């Protein structure tokens, strides 16, 4: 028997009103075939048979006798690559072995475990995984706590003019909000960081979640646009394998039409996006960590939708979303979901993976896709090389983070209350890395004030209008803590770009953890709260022994300002890249990204029979003439870079 469940969001309250823990649906252990899409298997073939697979114009058969015999018995009728071909990235896709993954669809009446066993026994097959369904471990009929915009007071938090900033203790916590026992500084540490950098539109964060409300007045300016596409069109204009992917892609319904307003949508994807990149200093709504300022837009949000209303998503949708994010420019993967902690209470939960080996063995395609993002996102010539996956630690009050976040190459985030203490729901300890504000309704609830004080113990952010008429609402959970860290890393990359510095993804992760504020001194004595307080009032008084959390809160609390200070001395100066271009093709680079100087750029090419260069302000365009290699120089503000220009015909293949 295997357990295969995924949580998304704050399972204890996650956007859910009126109560926290009462919203959780407990899943029971089931067999692998019960958790899988019937009649579907994800199969990874060995490299030796890749050419045979690709030689078949119509993949109704594998072209491998032993495999075809099994598939014929199973009644297979469709056989295709999991990851569609994107000519821009086919070479690295093949290097990572992702081209070897196929989805096989067969007679749904056949025993999926039996077919999987037979395929897995073949020498031509290196892995078989059911296309598991991904279940949200909360009741999607529950909603966030709406924010009453009519009661909004002018912001007193300073910095930006966003009127709701005064209610965002997670951004600026002076300890005085509602005089409710908040601790000054128990926030994301972002106020001082904003003076140095507020975001950069060249940095893209992929929100792998419910669809993002792309037209929200506080989000629209900072949404990623795939300029070659027409929103929700049936035409794949840029040839990346996804039609109409203007804001991202809906991997649940396989369309460019991002959805967020179905009756069962919770608004979760929009909420985490607001924490990351709601537009700052626009005189409306909230502020965000990396949402820019009045003169410069913030980081961009790419909506990679894997949940939609009551529709059940699958591991297939998830892994496609992850690879899509890497191939389309995202450098941060925002993932407020994961599997139940292995240390979760077995009475209430179905504990899952407890070691790296368990997760990698049971989830090979997920592992392959996530590591592809980690190793291929970014650029050796940009502010970040590699990508960073940020996950919620989980919400089972367990002493171990859930996977995939617990895997060492990712960042796993613990949720904290407005006084640095661990939120009553959060996972912590083994596999977790850092804390960030997640909210804590059961701890900061005042029944006599009709919940008003409880809501401000949660995180205020953007939601669709069917969730809250104002477009803003409170949520809580480690899934609310996670976007604070995603945004902090995006802001750090923005700052590095501003400073013309290049860092690896590992260097950013190191800086993130080294800059965290130690909070073990707050782990003393008891913490009292009222379980299910919104439903039951102050009738179930509970106690957490904070001493048991000492040394188990990761590196400490997120401190964005300290993180930016680390970036000042980290990495190396960015270098103008060597150029590769095809004959008759052109490629343009903005020299201002690589030179710490003002003014216009200049460029010269040694052999203009091979390539030419033209300049428009700071933008330098190289055009290939014929195949060959030549030297070139690019200058700006007195500094000069020597580079190579290689003109070569494309290596792209028309892979099936």
JSON list of C-alpha atoms in Angstrom, two decimals, residues 54 66 120 220 232 326 366 375 450 466 544 647:
[
{"chain": "A", "resi": 54, "resn": "UNK", "atom": "CA", "xyz": [11.12, 8.85, -32.30]},
{"chain": "A", "resi": 66, "resn": "UNK", "atom": "CA", "xyz": [8.28, -6.63, -25.94]},
{"chain": "A", "resi": 120, "resn": "UNK", "atom": "CA", "xyz": [8.76, -2.16, -15.34]},
{"chain": "A", "resi": 220, "resn": "UNK", "atom": "CA", "xyz": [-2.15, 43.27, -13.60]},
{"chain": "A", "resi": 232, "resn": "UNK", "atom": "CA", "xyz": [-6.25, 31.69, -24.78]},
{"chain": "A", "resi": 326, "resn": "UNK", "atom": "CA", "xyz": [12.13, 26.77, -16.57]},
{"chain": "A", "resi": 366, "resn": "UNK", "atom": "CA", "xyz": [8.50, 14.76, -10.29]},
{"chain": "A", "resi": 375, "resn": "UNK", "atom": "CA", "xyz": [19.76, 23.04, -12.92]},
{"chain": "A", "resi": 450, "resn": "UNK", "atom": "CA", "xyz": [-16.17, 39.29, 16.33]},
{"chain": "A", "resi": 466, "resn": "UNK", "atom": "CA", "xyz": [-16.01, 36.00, -5.76]},
{"chain": "A", "resi": 544, "resn": "UNK", "atom": "CA", "xyz": [2.32, 24.51, 22.83]},
{"chain": "A", "resi": 647, "resn": "UNK", "atom": "CA", "xyz": [27.66, 32.11, -36.48]}
]
